[in-house]
Amino acid sequence: MTWFTLAPPVVMLALGALLGRAPLPLHPSWTARLLATTCAMTVVTALGTGVFMSINYAATLAPAAAARVPEWALFGDDRPVPHPVGVPAVLLTAAGALVAARTAARWAAELRTARIQVREPLETDVPIAVAVPGRHGGVLLSRGMLRGFTADELHVVLQHEASHLRHRHHRYTASGAMARALLPPLRPLSERLRLSVERWADEDAAEAVGDRAFVARTIAKAALAHPPAAGPAAAFAESGVVQRVEALLDSPPDRNTVTGPLLFMGNGFVTSSLTGATLHLDHAAAALLLYLLSLR
C-alpha cells in the first residue's frame, strides 16, 4: 500500500468538514442535494478504504490464499500491510459495518412502527407532524396538532410534510444520519443537511400558501408548543427553527437554475471520482473487460 490509499478518505473527510461549516449561497434544494451526495460518498469511501485495507492485510497474513483474491482487489504492489495499519483497519471496518447494520435495522423498525401509527392520530397533546415514506405511509399527526392548530395552520403543516414525501427527503436525512453515525467529525455536515431539507420543505410550503410570514409564525408556534427541556429557547434550537423563521421572513431565495446544477455536478464528479478510486472501480472494469475478451 502507498500514501494514495488513504488520500481519498482524507480528502472526503476534509470536504465534508468544510461543507459542514461553510454555508452555501444556494437554494435549500441544491444545498441538500450537494450535502447528501457528500455524506453518502464519504461513507462509501471510508468503508471501502477499510474493506480493501483489510483484504490486503489478510493477503499479507496468508500469501498462499492471496492467489485466490482478484488482482483488482489488491493495492497493486507487493509490499505487505504492516500490523500497526492492518489491525486497526480490520477492527474499524468491522465496527463500521456493525454500526451501519444497526443503524439500518433501527430505521427499518422505526419505519414499520410509523406506518402502523399513521392510520390514526397519535394520542398526545404535543403537536406532532411526521412524513412517513412508502406505499403505506402518509403524514402522521397528533391530537395536539389537530386541536391546537387552525385549518390554515394545518394547511401549512401538511404542505411542509407533503414536500418531504414528494422529494423523498428521508433519503437525504438517512445519508446524513449514516455519515454522523460512522464518522462523528461529520456531525456538523449532517446537521446542516437536516436544516437544508427542512428549509426546502419550508420554501415549498411558503410557495403553496403564498404567505411567507404566516408559514414562519406556524413553524414558530409548533416549536414553542413542544415541552422544552431547558426553557423556551430550547424549542427553537431543534431543526434550526431560528434560521428557518429568519429565512422565511426574508425574501425568497434564488432558484439557482444555473449555479445550482453546476455546483452539484461538480461536487458529484469530485466525490464519485474519489469513491471510484477507493473502490478500485477502474481496476475492476479493466479486469472484467480482459475476462470478456478472453472468452472470445
Backbone as CSV, one residue per row, in Angstrom:
resi,resn,N_x,N_y,N_z,CA_x,CA_y,CA_z,C_x,C_y,C_z
1,MET,0.836,-1.188,0.000,0.000,0.000,0.000,0.881,1.251,0.000
2,THR,0.318,2.359,-0.471,1.042,3.623,-0.523,0.203,4.701,0.155
3,TRP,0.742,5.914,0.181,0.025,7.024,0.798,-1.282,7.319,0.066
4,PHE,-1.335,6.989,-1.243,-2.539,7.272,-2.017,-3.736,6.456,-1.532
5,THR,-3.470,5.360,-0.860,-4.556,4.530,-0.350,-5.457,5.322,0.592
6,LEU,-4.849,6.155,1.427,-5.605,6.923,2.403,-5.982,8.315,1.908
7,ALA,-5.500,8.690,0.728,-5.782,10.041,0.229,-7.270,10.289,-0.019
8,PRO,-8.002,9.392,-0.718,-9.421,9.671,-0.972,-10.258,9.872,0.292
9,PRO,-10.184,8.979,1.311,-10.999,9.233,2.503,-10.594,10.500,3.250
10,VAL,-9.293,10.814,3.253,-8.856,12.032,3.927,-9.423,13.258,3.219
11,VAL,-9.362,13.262,1.887,-9.904,14.394,1.126,-11.421,14.500,1.333
12,MET,-12.100,13.366,1.330,-13.555,13.372,1.512,-13.932,13.873,2.897
13,LEU,-13.208,13.445,3.915,-13.484,13.924,5.267,-13.229,15.421,5.376
14,ALA,-12.169,15.893,4.749,-11.879,17.325,4.776,-12.969,18.105,4.051
15,LEU,-13.432,17.586,2.919,-14.507,18.245,2.180,-15.794,18.263,2.997
16,GLY,-16.099,17.139,3.640,-17.303,17.082,4.473,-17.232,18.038,5.645
17,ALA,-16.058,18.118,6.290,-15.899,19.048,7.405,-16.040,20.490,6.942
18,LEU,-15.508,20.799,5.755,-15.610,22.165,5.229,-17.057,22.524,4.909
19,LEU,-17.766,21.630,4.233,-19.156,21.896,3.881,-20.053,21.942,5.108
20,GLY,-19.646,21.276,6.183,-20.429,21.308,7.410,-20.333,22.621,8.150
21,ARG,-19.353,23.444,7.792,-19.146,24.712,8.496,-19.297,25.937,7.608
22,ALA,-19.152,25.767,6.316,-19.248,26.897,5.395,-20.617,26.898,4.723
23,PRO,-21.470,27.864,5.019,-22.799,27.907,4.390,-22.685,28.133,2.889
24,LEU,-23.533,27.477,2.131,-23.521,27.586,0.679,-24.574,28.594,0.218
25,PRO,-24.230,29.506,-0.672,-25.197,30.506,-1.159,-26.103,29.927,-2.239
26,LEU,-26.803,28.856,-1.904,-27.648,28.157,-2.855,-29.059,28.006,-2.303
27,HIS,-29.991,27.727,-3.191,-31.349,27.368,-2.763,-31.263,26.111,-1.905
28,PRO,-32.095,26.000,-0.872,-32.018,24.816,0.008,-32.099,23.493,-0.731
29,SER,-32.808,23.452,-1.846,-32.919,22.192,-2.579,-31.572,21.762,-3.146
30,TRP,-30.809,22.704,-3.687,-29.492,22.361,-4.220,-28.495,22.103,-3.102
31,THR,-28.612,22.853,-2.028,-27.735,22.609,-0.883,-27.945,21.202,-0.332
32,ALA,-29.200,20.796,-0.193,-29.496,19.459,0.329,-28.958,18.378,-0.595
33,ARG,-29.126,18.549,-1.890,-28.618,17.552,-2.835,-27.095,17.430,-2.736
34,LEU,-26.419,18.571,-2.684,-24.964,18.559,-2.629,-24.449,17.936,-1.340
35,LEU,-25.054,18.316,-0.215,-24.603,17.784,1.066,-24.919,16.299,1.203
36,ALA,-26.080,15.872,0.712,-26.438,14.455,0.798,-25.494,13.602,-0.037
37,THR,-25.117,14.097,-1.219,-24.157,13.380,-2.046,-22.822,13.240,-1.331
38,THR,-22.382,14.331,-0.702,-21.116,14.299,0.017,-21.168,13.305,1.176
39,CYS,-22.263,13.303,1.920,-22.410,12.358,3.036,-22.345,10.919,2.548
40,ALA,-23.124,10.603,1.513,-23.187,9.228,1.026,-21.844,8.774,0.479
41,MET,-21.204,9.626,-0.310,-19.922,9.245,-0.904,-18.827,9.114,0.152
42,THR,-18.875,9.943,1.175,-17.868,9.849,2.231,-18.017,8.548,2.997
43,VAL,-19.241,8.150,3.270,-19.473,6.879,3.956,-18.942,5.715,3.124
44,VAL,-19.273,5.703,1.820,-18.814,4.620,0.950,-17.290,4.616,0.853
45,THR,-16.708,5.809,0.755,-15.255,5.908,0.653,-14.576,5.384,1.912
46,ALA,-15.094,5.772,3.082,-14.487,5.333,4.338,-14.601,3.819,4.507
47,LEU,-15.792,3.285,4.274,-15.966,1.838,4.410,-15.178,1.086,3.345
48,GLY,-15.172,1.615,2.112,-14.435,0.955,1.047,-12.943,0.896,1.326
49,THR,-12.404,1.993,1.850,-10.984,2.000,2.200,-10.681,0.946,3.256
50,GLY,-11.543,0.868,4.264,-11.340,-0.131,5.310,-11.418,-1.539,4.787
51,VAL,-12.375,-1.802,3.893,-12.531,-3.150,3.343,-11.304,-3.557,2.538
52,PHE,-10.835,-2.677,1.673,-9.693,-3.027,0.829,-8.406,-3.127,1.629
53,MET,-8.254,-2.293,2.649,-7.083,-2.437,3.509,-7.139,-3.755,4.265
54,SER,-8.335,-4.162,4.681,-8.476,-5.441,5.378,-8.155,-6.608,4.449
55,ILE,-8.613,-6.522,3.197,-8.310,-7.585,2.229,-6.811,-7.707,2.008
56,ASN,-6.149,-6.573,1.860,-4.709,-6.609,1.628,-3.945,-7.052,2.869
57,TYR,-4.469,-6.726,4.049,-3.821,-7.205,5.273,-3.970,-8.718,5.391
58,ALA,-5.146,-9.217,5.018,-5.347,-10.666,5.024,-4.412,-11.349,4.032
59,ALA,-4.212,-10.687,2.880,-3.283,-11.242,1.898,-1.854,-11.241,2.422
60,THR,-1.527,-10.261,3.266,-0.204,-10.220,3.881,-0.024,-11.371,4.861
61,LEU,-1.090,-11.668,5.627,-1.012,-12.739,6.620,-1.033,-14.118,5.976
62,ALA,-1.728,-14.232,4.852,-1.847,-15.539,4.189,-1.501,-15.384,2.715
63,PRO,-0.223,-15.329,2.382,0.177,-15.121,0.977,-0.343,-16.207,0.042
64,ALA,-0.445,-17.419,0.532,-0.907,-18.510,-0.330,-2.360,-18.302,-0.748
65,ALA,-3.175,-17.800,0.191,-4.586,-17.565,-0.122,-4.773,-16.342,-1.003
66,ALA,-3.769,-15.463,-1.037,-3.897,-14.245,-1.831,-4.035,-14.544,-3.310
67,ALA,-3.568,-15.729,-3.729,-3.670,-16.081,-5.146,-5.113,-16.230,-5.590
68,ARG,-6.013,-16.489,-4.637,-7.431,-16.647,-4.979,-8.180,-15.312,-4.975
69,VAL,-7.515,-14.247,-4.535,-8.149,-12.927,-4.493,-8.011,-12.271,-5.853
70,PRO,-9.074,-11.666,-6.399,-8.951,-10.977,-7.694,-7.853,-9.920,-7.649
71,GLU,-7.119,-9.821,-8.746,-5.988,-8.908,-8.798,-6.401,-7.466,-8.528
72,TRP,-7.619,-7.081,-9.016,-8.038,-5.690,-8.850,-8.342,-5.355,-7.394
73,ALA,-8.543,-6.378,-6.544,-8.847,-6.124,-5.131,-7.599,-5.825,-4.313
74,LEU,-6.436,-6.033,-4.911,-5.185,-5.760,-4.210,-4.660,-4.384,-4.605
75,PHE,-3.776,-3.849,-3.799,-3.307,-2.486,-4.000,-2.437,-2.314,-5.243
76,GLY,-1.892,-3.384,-5.764,-1.092,-3.253,-6.970,0.399,-3.303,-6.730
77,ASP,0.817,-3.485,-5.497,2.238,-3.680,-5.223,2.390,-4.855,-4.267
78,ASP,3.590,-5.290,-4.105,3.855,-6.479,-3.293,4.257,-6.150,-1.865
79,ARG,4.210,-4.884,-1.500,4.608,-4.524,-0.151,3.543,-4.957,0.840
80,PRO,3.911,-5.628,1.924,2.909,-6.088,2.906,2.331,-4.925,3.698
81,VAL,1.125,-5.135,4.204,0.484,-4.141,5.063,0.982,-4.384,6.486
82,PRO,1.614,-3.410,7.119,2.165,-3.633,8.472,1.058,-3.844,9.494
83,HIS,1.378,-4.541,10.552,0.396,-4.823,11.609,-0.193,-3.547,12.230
84,PRO,0.588,-2.500,12.508,0.000,-1.285,13.102,-1.034,-0.612,12.207
85,VAL,-1.026,-0.942,10.911,-2.023,-0.408,9.984,-3.144,-1.416,9.754
86,GLY,-2.776,-2.663,9.550,-3.774,-3.680,9.217,-4.738,-3.989,10.341
87,VAL,-4.219,-4.124,11.572,-5.095,-4.467,12.696,-6.161,-3.386,12.939
88,PRO,-5.779,-2.097,13.049,-6.815,-1.066,13.211,-7.793,-1.022,12.033
89,ALA,-7.273,-1.280,10.825,-8.158,-1.263,9.656,-9.232,-2.338,9.775
90,VAL,-8.837,-3.523,10.172,-9.800,-4.621,10.321,-10.816,-4.307,11.415
91,LEU,-10.324,-3.832,12.562,-11.220,-3.545,13.683,-12.181,-2.410,13.354
92,LEU,-11.675,-1.344,12.754,-12.527,-0.199,12.427,-13.534,-0.559,11.339
93,THR,-13.126,-1.366,10.376,-14.053,-1.779,9.320,-15.172,-2.639,9.895
94,ALA,-14.807,-3.571,10.771,-15.827,-4.418,11.398,-16.776,-3.577,12.251
95,ALA,-16.222,-2.626,13.006,-17.064,-1.760,13.828,-17.973,-0.901,12.956
96,GLY,-17.429,-0.384,11.852,-18.236,0.432,10.949,-19.370,-0.354,10.328
97,ALA,-19.081,-1.590,9.908,-20.131,-2.434,9.331,-21.216,-2.724,10.359
98,LEU,-20.814,-2.951,11.620,-21.789,-3.210,12.671,-22.661,-1.986,12.927
99,VAL,-22.033,-0.814,12.982,-22.798,0.422,13.197,-23.777,0.659,12.046
100,ALA,-23.305,0.442,10.819,-24.182,0.637,9.655,-25.369,-0.322,9.691
101,ALA,-25.112,-1.580,10.044,-26.185,-2.573,10.102,-27.187,-2.226,11.200
102,ARG,-26.699,-1.837,12.367,-27.597,-1.484,13.467,-28.397,-0.232,13.136
103,THR,-27.772,0.738,12.486,-28.492,1.952,12.105,-29.593,1.640,11.108
104,ALA,-29.279,0.818,10.109,-30.286,0.434,9.118,-31.426,-0.352,9.758
105,ALA,-31.098,-1.245,10.681,-32.137,-2.026,11.361,-33.037,-1.127,12.205
106,ARG,-32.432,-0.135,12.858,-33.235,0.791,13.658,-34.174,1.619,12.778
107,TRP,-33.664,2.072,11.630,-34.519,2.811,10.696,-35.693,1.954,10.247
108,ALA,-35.421,0.710,9.884,-36.483,-0.171,9.401,-37.544,-0.383,10.472
109,ALA,-37.113,-0.567,11.717,-38.067,-0.768,12.811,-38.899,0.486,13.050
110,GLU,-38.261,1.641,13.034,-38.990,2.894,13.238,-39.981,3.135,12.106
111,LEU,-39.589,2.795,10.889,-40.480,2.988,9.748,-41.691,2.073,9.828
112,ARG,-41.482,0.829,10.235,-42.611,-0.092,10.388,-43.579,0.412,11.449
113,THR,-43.040,0.914,12.555,-43.895,1.439,13.620,-44.672,2.657,13.144
114,ALA,-43.998,3.553,12.429,-44.656,4.769,11.944,-45.756,4.443,10.948
115,ARG,-45.561,3.437,10.108,-46.585,3.075,9.123,-47.814,2.488,9.795
116,ILE,-47.638,1.881,10.951,-48.792,1.394,11.713,-49.503,2.554,12.389
117,GLN,-48.743,3.475,12.963,-49.322,4.597,13.686,-49.994,5.611,12.781
118,VAL,-49.605,5.660,11.502,-50.136,6.684,10.610,-51.618,6.474,10.312
119,ARG,-52.144,5.333,10.670,-53.550,5.034,10.378,-54.500,5.889,11.184
120,GLU,-54.076,6.399,12.335,-54.924,7.258,13.151,-54.051,8.225,13.936
121,PRO,-54.609,9.377,14.387,-53.797,10.378,15.086,-53.191,9.835,16.374
122,LEU,-52.005,10.346,16.702,-51.358,9.981,17.954,-52.093,10.594,19.134
123,GLU,-52.257,9.822,20.182,-52.967,10.305,21.375,-51.997,11.050,22.293
124,THR,-51.657,12.260,21.918,-50.803,13.112,22.731,-51.159,14.568,22.465
125,ASP,-51.004,15.399,23.504,-51.291,16.825,23.347,-50.138,17.590,22.720
126,VAL,-49.013,16.930,22.550,-47.865,17.571,21.904,-48.124,17.604,20.400
127,PRO,-47.992,18.767,19.759,-48.211,18.835,18.308,-47.103,18.113,17.549
128,ILE,-47.480,17.069,16.829,-46.517,16.256,16.087,-47.015,16.097,14.660
129,ALA,-46.118,16.281,13.725,-46.405,16.032,12.309,-45.156,15.408,11.701
130,VAL,-45.302,14.202,11.169,-44.162,13.459,10.639,-44.538,12.880,9.283
131,ALA,-43.656,13.054,8.315,-43.843,12.455,6.999,-43.348,11.022,7.038
132,VAL,-44.218,10.082,6.745,-43.879,8.654,6.755,-43.806,8.172,5.309
133,PRO,-42.612,7.873,4.798,-42.474,7.485,3.386,-42.966,6.072,3.127
134,GLY,-43.159,5.785,1.848,-43.545,4.433,1.461,-44.972,4.351,0.966
135,ARG,-45.317,3.193,0.382,-46.653,2.996,-0.172,-47.730,3.135,0.887
136,HIS,-47.465,2.644,2.096,-48.448,2.712,3.178,-48.127,3.847,4.140
137,GLY,-47.429,4.848,3.666,-47.074,5.980,4.510,-48.090,7.100,4.419
138,GLY,-47.634,8.296,4.689,-48.502,9.463,4.712,-47.976,10.460,5.722
139,VAL,-48.869,11.275,6.248,-48.498,12.261,7.252,-49.098,11.840,8.586
140,LEU,-48.236,11.606,9.552,-48.654,11.205,10.895,-48.858,12.462,11.736
141,LEU,-50.078,12.660,12.236,-50.427,13.819,13.049,-50.837,13.375,14.446
142,SER,-50.723,14.279,15.394,-51.145,14.010,16.767,-52.431,14.770,17.068
143,ARG,-53.117,14.360,18.146,-54.319,15.072,18.571,-53.991,16.515,18.940
144,GLY,-52.838,16.722,19.522,-52.438,18.072,19.881,-52.298,18.971,18.674
145,MET,-51.801,18.426,17.571,-51.691,19.201,16.341,-53.063,19.524,15.775
146,LEU,-53.954,18.549,15.777,-55.285,18.755,15.208,-56.124,19.721,16.044
147,ARG,-55.944,19.686,17.369,-56.751,20.537,18.242,-56.172,21.935,18.410
148,GLY,-54.868,22.037,18.397,-54.236,23.312,18.715,-53.941,24.208,17.538
149,PHE,-54.123,23.714,16.318,-53.803,24.499,15.132,-55.066,24.745,14.307
150,THR,-55.144,25.927,13.728,-56.284,26.270,12.882,-56.177,25.524,11.553
151,ALA,-57.253,25.621,10.770,-57.258,24.950,9.470,-56.165,25.501,8.562
152,ASP,-55.957,26.811,8.590,-54.904,27.403,7.756,-53.518,26.960,8.221
153,GLU,-53.329,26.863,9.534,-52.040,26.413,10.053,-51.799,24.942,9.717
154,LEU,-52.842,24.132,9.796,-52.702,22.723,9.413,-52.373,22.591,7.926
155,HIS,-52.905,23.510,7.137,-52.582,23.504,5.708,-51.081,23.727,5.501
156,VAL,-50.510,24.639,6.266,-49.066,24.882,6.196,-48.304,23.622,6.580
157,VAL,-48.720,23.003,7.679,-48.043,21.796,8.161,-48.115,20.681,7.119
158,LEU,-49.284,20.489,6.540,-49.439,19.416,5.556,-48.642,19.693,4.280
159,GLN,-48.562,20.957,3.880,-47.759,21.294,2.708,-46.283,21.027,2.973
160,HIS,-45.848,21.337,4.187,-44.455,21.088,4.576,-44.144,19.588,4.537
161,GLU,-45.000,18.789,5.153,-44.766,17.343,5.188,-44.934,16.719,3.813
162,ALA,-45.850,17.263,3.001,-46.034,16.753,1.641,-44.769,16.971,0.814
163,SER,-44.071,18.066,1.065,-42.807,18.311,0.379,-41.785,17.244,0.743
164,HIS,-41.723,16.869,2.032,-40.813,15.793,2.449,-41.114,14.499,1.696
165,LEU,-42.402,14.191,1.555,-42.779,12.950,0.879,-42.520,13.033,-0.618
166,ARG,-42.850,14.162,-1.208,-42.727,14.312,-2.660,-41.276,14.225,-3.122
167,HIS,-40.379,14.825,-2.354,-38.965,14.849,-2.741,-38.150,13.726,-2.079
168,ARG,-38.838,12.849,-1.360,-38.164,11.726,-0.695,-37.016,12.206,0.188
169,HIS,-37.323,13.150,1.050,-36.299,13.740,1.909,-35.738,12.747,2.917
170,HIS,-36.465,11.651,3.160,-35.933,10.673,4.111,-34.622,10.069,3.612
171,ARG,-34.424,10.029,2.299,-33.172,9.508,1.764,-32.028,10.480,2.039
172,TYR,-32.311,11.757,1.981,-31.288,12.758,2.274,-30.865,12.669,3.747
173,THR,-31.863,12.681,4.618,-31.547,12.640,6.045,-30.912,11.311,6.438
174,ALA,-31.261,10.233,5.731,-30.654,8.937,6.035,-29.160,8.961,5.723
175,SER,-28.783,9.576,4.614,-27.359,9.654,4.280,-26.607,10.474,5.319
176,GLY,-27.230,11.554,5.791,-26.590,12.360,6.820,-26.481,11.623,8.142
177,ALA,-27.533,10.911,8.512,-27.511,10.170,9.773,-26.483,9.044,9.735
178,MET,-26.342,8.379,8.578,-25.350,7.318,8.460,-23.938,7.888,8.562
179,ALA,-23.714,9.027,7.904,-22.399,9.668,7.995,-22.093,10.079,9.428
180,ARG,-23.101,10.581,10.111,-22.912,11.006,11.502,-22.619,9.816,12.404
181,ALA,-23.284,8.686,12.150,-23.077,7.503,12.993,-21.705,6.892,12.778
182,LEU,-21.260,6.838,11.523,-19.987,6.193,11.220,-18.799,7.126,11.409
183,LEU,-18.995,8.400,11.134,-17.892,9.368,11.163,-18.317,10.573,12.004
184,PRO,-18.129,10.523,13.318,-18.560,11.618,14.196,-18.069,12.997,13.779
185,PRO,-16.884,13.174,13.165,-16.495,14.518,12.729,-17.441,15.137,11.708
186,LEU,-18.283,14.322,11.073,-19.225,14.841,10.082,-20.563,15.233,10.693
187,ARG,-20.632,15.314,12.008,-21.887,15.720,12.644,-22.360,17.099,12.183
188,PRO,-21.475,18.111,12.083,-21.953,19.410,11.561,-22.510,19.314,10.147
189,LEU,-21.916,18.453,9.313,-22.427,18.273,7.952,-23.822,17.669,7.979
190,SER,-24.033,16.683,8.853,-25.349,16.064,8.978,-26.384,17.070,9.464
191,GLU,-26.018,17.904,10.419,-26.951,18.899,10.936,-27.286,19.944,9.881
192,ARG,-26.288,20.354,9.105,-26.548,21.332,8.048,-27.425,20.727,6.962
193,LEU,-27.226,19.438,6.675,-28.084,18.752,5.709,-29.515,18.710,6.209
194,ARG,-29.703,18.398,7.479,-31.062,18.350,8.050,-31.724,19.721,7.967
195,LEU,-30.976,20.775,8.256,-31.522,22.127,8.152,-31.890,22.457,6.717
196,SER,-31.067,22.063,5.766,-31.348,22.343,4.358,-32.625,21.638,3.901
197,VAL,-32.821,20.408,4.351,-34.032,19.666,3.991,-35.268,20.352,4.567
198,GLU,-35.184,20.801,5.826,-36.315,21.499,6.432,-36.582,22.829,5.722
199,ARG,-35.516,23.535,5.365,-35.675,24.794,4.644,-36.304,24.558,3.278
200,TRP,-35.933,23.464,2.634,-36.519,23.105,1.336,-38.028,22.924,1.479
201,ALA,-38.445,22.181,2.503,-39.872,21.969,2.722,-40.570,23.273,3.119
202,ASP,-39.880,24.125,3.879,-40.461,25.423,4.244,-40.743,26.258,3.004
203,GLU,-39.790,26.278,2.080,-39.964,27.078,0.871,-41.103,26.530,0.015
204,ASP,-41.234,25.222,-0.050,-42.353,24.637,-0.792,-43.687,25.008,-0.148
205,ALA,-43.734,24.974,1.184,-44.957,25.342,1.884,-45.277,26.817,1.672
206,ALA,-44.268,27.668,1.733,-44.485,29.096,1.539,-44.987,29.392,0.130
207,GLU,-44.444,28.683,-0.855,-44.890,28.876,-2.231,-46.328,28.416,-2.415
208,ALA,-46.693,27.299,-1.759,-48.058,26.781,-1.882,-49.069,27.672,-1.160
209,VAL,-48.692,28.194,0.009,-49.610,29.010,0.818,-49.659,30.448,0.309
210,GLY,-48.507,30.958,-0.115,-48.453,32.321,-0.615,-48.261,33.381,0.442
211,ASP,-47.890,32.979,1.665,-47.682,33.937,2.754,-46.504,33.445,3.587
212,ARG,-45.327,33.993,3.316,-44.118,33.535,3.989,-44.166,33.838,5.483
213,ALA,-44.700,34.995,5.867,-44.774,35.371,7.274,-45.681,34.418,8.047
214,PHE,-46.789,34.020,7.428,-47.705,33.102,8.105,-47.056,31.732,8.290
215,VAL,-46.313,31.269,7.296,-45.597,29.999,7.426,-44.572,30.087,8.545
216,ALA,-43.873,31.228,8.635,-42.885,31.423,9.703,-43.544,31.376,11.074
217,ARG,-44.706,32.014,11.212,-45.416,32.007,12.504,-45.889,30.603,12.861
218,THR,-46.314,29.850,11.884,-46.780,28.482,12.147,-45.632,27.604,12.620
219,ILE,-44.477,27.736,11.990,-43.305,26.959,12.398,-42.893,27.329,13.817
220,ALA,-42.889,28.629,14.115,-42.533,29.073,15.467,-43.541,28.567,16.495
221,LYS,-44.812,28.569,16.145,-45.845,28.079,17.065,-45.653,26.592,17.346
222,ALA,-45.358,25.822,16.317,-45.149,24.384,16.505,-43.930,24.125,17.387
223,ALA,-42.877,24.926,17.217,-41.669,24.734,18.026,-41.924,25.076,19.480
224,LEU,-42.624,26.171,19.731,-42.885,26.598,21.104,-43.877,25.692,21.817
225,ALA,-44.708,24.990,21.054,-45.703,24.112,21.671,-45.094,22.840,22.224
226,HIS,-43.880,22.507,21.814,-43.216,21.333,22.366,-42.725,21.644,23.769
227,PRO,-42.887,20.710,24.701,-42.407,20.955,26.068,-40.897,21.064,26.102
228,PRO,-40.342,22.257,26.339,-38.886,22.428,26.324,-38.233,21.822,27.545
229,ALA,-37.033,21.307,27.312,-36.300,20.699,28.420,-35.492,21.729,29.185
230,ALA,-35.141,22.829,28.556,-34.296,23.828,29.208,-34.772,25.236,28.888
231,GLY,-36.079,25.456,28.970,-36.592,26.789,28.718,-37.080,26.935,27.288
232,PRO,-37.804,28.023,26.993,-38.357,28.214,25.656,-37.310,28.243,24.552
233,ALA,-36.102,28.703,24.850,-35.078,28.785,23.808,-34.712,27.415,23.258
234,ALA,-34.881,26.371,24.083,-34.516,25.025,23.622,-35.398,24.580,22.477
235,ALA,-36.658,25.015,22.461,-37.562,24.625,21.389,-37.087,25.158,20.047
236,PHE,-36.500,26.339,20.051,-36.039,26.937,18.801,-34.718,26.360,18.326
237,ALA,-34.035,25.623,19.182,-32.758,25.041,18.784,-32.952,23.832,17.891
238,GLU,-34.095,23.150,18.029,-34.334,21.928,17.270,-34.632,22.253,15.813
239,SER,-33.952,21.541,14.916,-34.142,21.688,13.474,-33.856,23.097,12.989
240,GLY,-33.074,23.876,13.729,-32.707,25.215,13.283,-33.891,26.119,13.083
241,VAL,-34.820,26.138,14.035,-36.048,26.910,13.881,-35.743,28.389,13.695
242,VAL,-34.765,28.914,14.424,-34.441,30.335,14.300,-34.029,30.665,12.878
243,GLN,-33.116,29.868,12.322,-32.680,30.106,10.949,-33.828,29.964,9.965
244,ARG,-34.699,29.005,10.197,-35.825,28.781,9.288,-36.801,29.948,9.326
245,VAL,-37.109,30.427,10.518,-38.033,31.559,10.640,-37.427,32.820,10.023
246,GLU,-36.153,33.067,10.305,-35.497,34.247,9.738,-35.481,34.183,8.214
247,ALA,-35.242,33.000,7.657,-35.213,32.865,6.199,-36.591,33.107,5.593
248,LEU,-37.637,32.647,6.268,-38.988,32.843,5.753,-39.434,34.300,5.853
249,LEU,-38.901,35.027,6.836,-39.244,36.442,6.969,-38.449,37.299,5.987
250,ASP,-37.500,36.680,5.301,-36.723,37.371,4.277,-37.347,37.074,2.909
251,SER,-36.757,37.623,1.872,-37.259,37.385,0.523,-36.943,35.958,0.085
252,PRO,-37.699,35.397,-0.856,-37.457,34.026,-1.306,-36.051,33.873,-1.883
253,PRO,-35.399,32.738,-1.644,-34.047,32.524,-2.188,-34.084,32.342,-3.696
254,ASP,-32.961,32.642,-4.322,-32.837,32.457,-5.760,-32.893,30.969,-6.103
255,ARG,-33.477,30.652,-7.246,-33.628,29.248,-7.655,-32.305,28.617,-8.084
256,ASN,-31.329,29.433,-8.418,-30.015,28.923,-8.852,-30.146,27.914,-9.987
257,THR,-30.869,28.307,-11.020,-31.112,27.392,-12.136,-29.843,27.048,-12.904
258,VAL,-28.798,27.859,-12.766,-27.537,27.586,-13.451,-26.456,27.156,-12.464
259,THR,-26.219,27.988,-11.448,-25.148,27.690,-10.491,-25.450,26.443,-9.675
260,GLY,-26.726,26.212,-9.346,-27.084,25.028,-8.566,-26.690,23.734,-9.259
261,PRO,-27.173,23.493,-10.491,-26.786,22.255,-11.175,-25.286,22.143,-11.422
262,LEU,-24.623,23.287,-11.726,-23.182,23.235,-11.990,-22.404,22.815,-10.750
263,LEU,-22.719,23.435,-9.606,-22.024,23.074,-8.374,-22.348,21.643,-7.957
264,PHE,-23.596,21.245,-8.142,-23.989,19.882,-7.778,-23.251,18.862,-8.634
265,MET,-23.190,19.104,-9.944,-22.489,18.166,-10.822,-20.987,18.178,-10.560
266,GLY,-20.430,19.361,-10.279,-19.009,19.422,-9.963,-18.679,18.661,-8.703
267,ASN,-19.496,18.834,-7.673,-19.291,18.086,-6.428,-19.472,16.588,-6.668
268,GLY,-20.478,16.233,-7.471,-20.701,14.824,-7.767,-19.541,14.197,-8.514
269,PHE,-18.934,14.962,-9.435,-17.792,14.436,-10.183,-16.603,14.194,-9.257
270,VAL,-16.320,15.152,-8.385,-15.181,15.025,-7.480,-15.392,13.864,-6.508
271,THR,-16.542,13.834,-5.847,-16.781,12.806,-4.831,-16.886,11.410,-5.451
272,SER,-17.528,11.311,-6.620,-17.636,9.987,-7.254,-16.282,9.509,-7.761
273,SER,-15.440,10.434,-8.213,-14.104,10.041,-8.665,-13.276,9.510,-7.499
274,LEU,-13.336,10.203,-6.367,-12.599,9.738,-5.193,-13.136,8.397,-4.703
275,THR,-14.466,8.257,-4.734,-15.063,6.987,-4.316,-14.681,5.868,-5.274
276,GLY,-14.698,6.155,-6.579,-14.299,5.149,-7.557,-12.860,4.716,-7.378
277,ALA,-11.987,5.681,-7.050,-10.587,5.329,-6.803,-10.457,4.461,-5.565
278,THR,-11.247,4.756,-4.545,-11.212,3.960,-3.320,-11.636,2.520,-3.572
279,LEU,-12.674,2.345,-4.385,-13.214,1.011,-4.645,-12.499,0.301,-5.792
280,HIS,-11.482,0.950,-6.359,-10.705,0.344,-7.450,-11.623,-0.005,-8.623
281,LEU,-12.583,0.867,-8.910,-13.529,0.559,-9.979,-12.848,0.497,-11.339
282,ASP,-11.787,1.305,-11.521,-11.081,1.245,-12.795,-10.383,-0.102,-12.977
283,HIS,-9.800,-0.608,-11.886,-9.148,-1.919,-11.954,-10.177,-3.027,-12.186
284,ALA,-11.333,-2.900,-11.513,-12.375,-3.920,-11.667,-12.924,-3.916,-13.088
285,ALA,-13.114,-2.728,-13.665,-13.622,-2.643,-15.036,-12.615,-3.234,-16.031
286,ALA,-11.328,-2.928,-15.807,-10.296,-3.470,-16.696,-10.231,-4.995,-16.590
287,ALA,-10.345,-5.506,-15.348,-10.309,-6.960,-15.163,-11.504,-7.625,-15.832
288,LEU,-12.678,-6.998,-15.722,-13.873,-7.559,-16.360,-13.741,-7.531,-17.871
289,LEU,-13.187,-6.437,-18.398,-13.011,-6.334,-19.847,-12.049,-7.401,-20.352
290,LEU,-10.953,-7.591,-19.645,-9.996,-8.619,-20.054,-10.609,-10.017,-19.997
291,TYR,-11.445,-10.235,-18.983,-12.105,-11.552,-18.864,-13.063,-11.780,-20.039
292,LEU,-13.821,-10.738,-20.405,-14.759,-10.873,-21.524,-14.017,-11.083,-22.837
293,LEU,-12.880,-10.405,-22.996,-12.100,-10.587,-24.214,-11.510,-12.000,-24.300
294,SER,-11.195,-12.547,-23.126,-10.615,-13.893,-23.144,-11.640,-14.964,-23.521
295,LEU,-12.921,-14.648,-23.416,-13.978,-15.607,-23.750,-14.216,-15.670,-25.255
296,ARG,-13.731,-14.678,-25.981,-13.973,-14.639,-27.412,-13.127,-15.675,-28.162
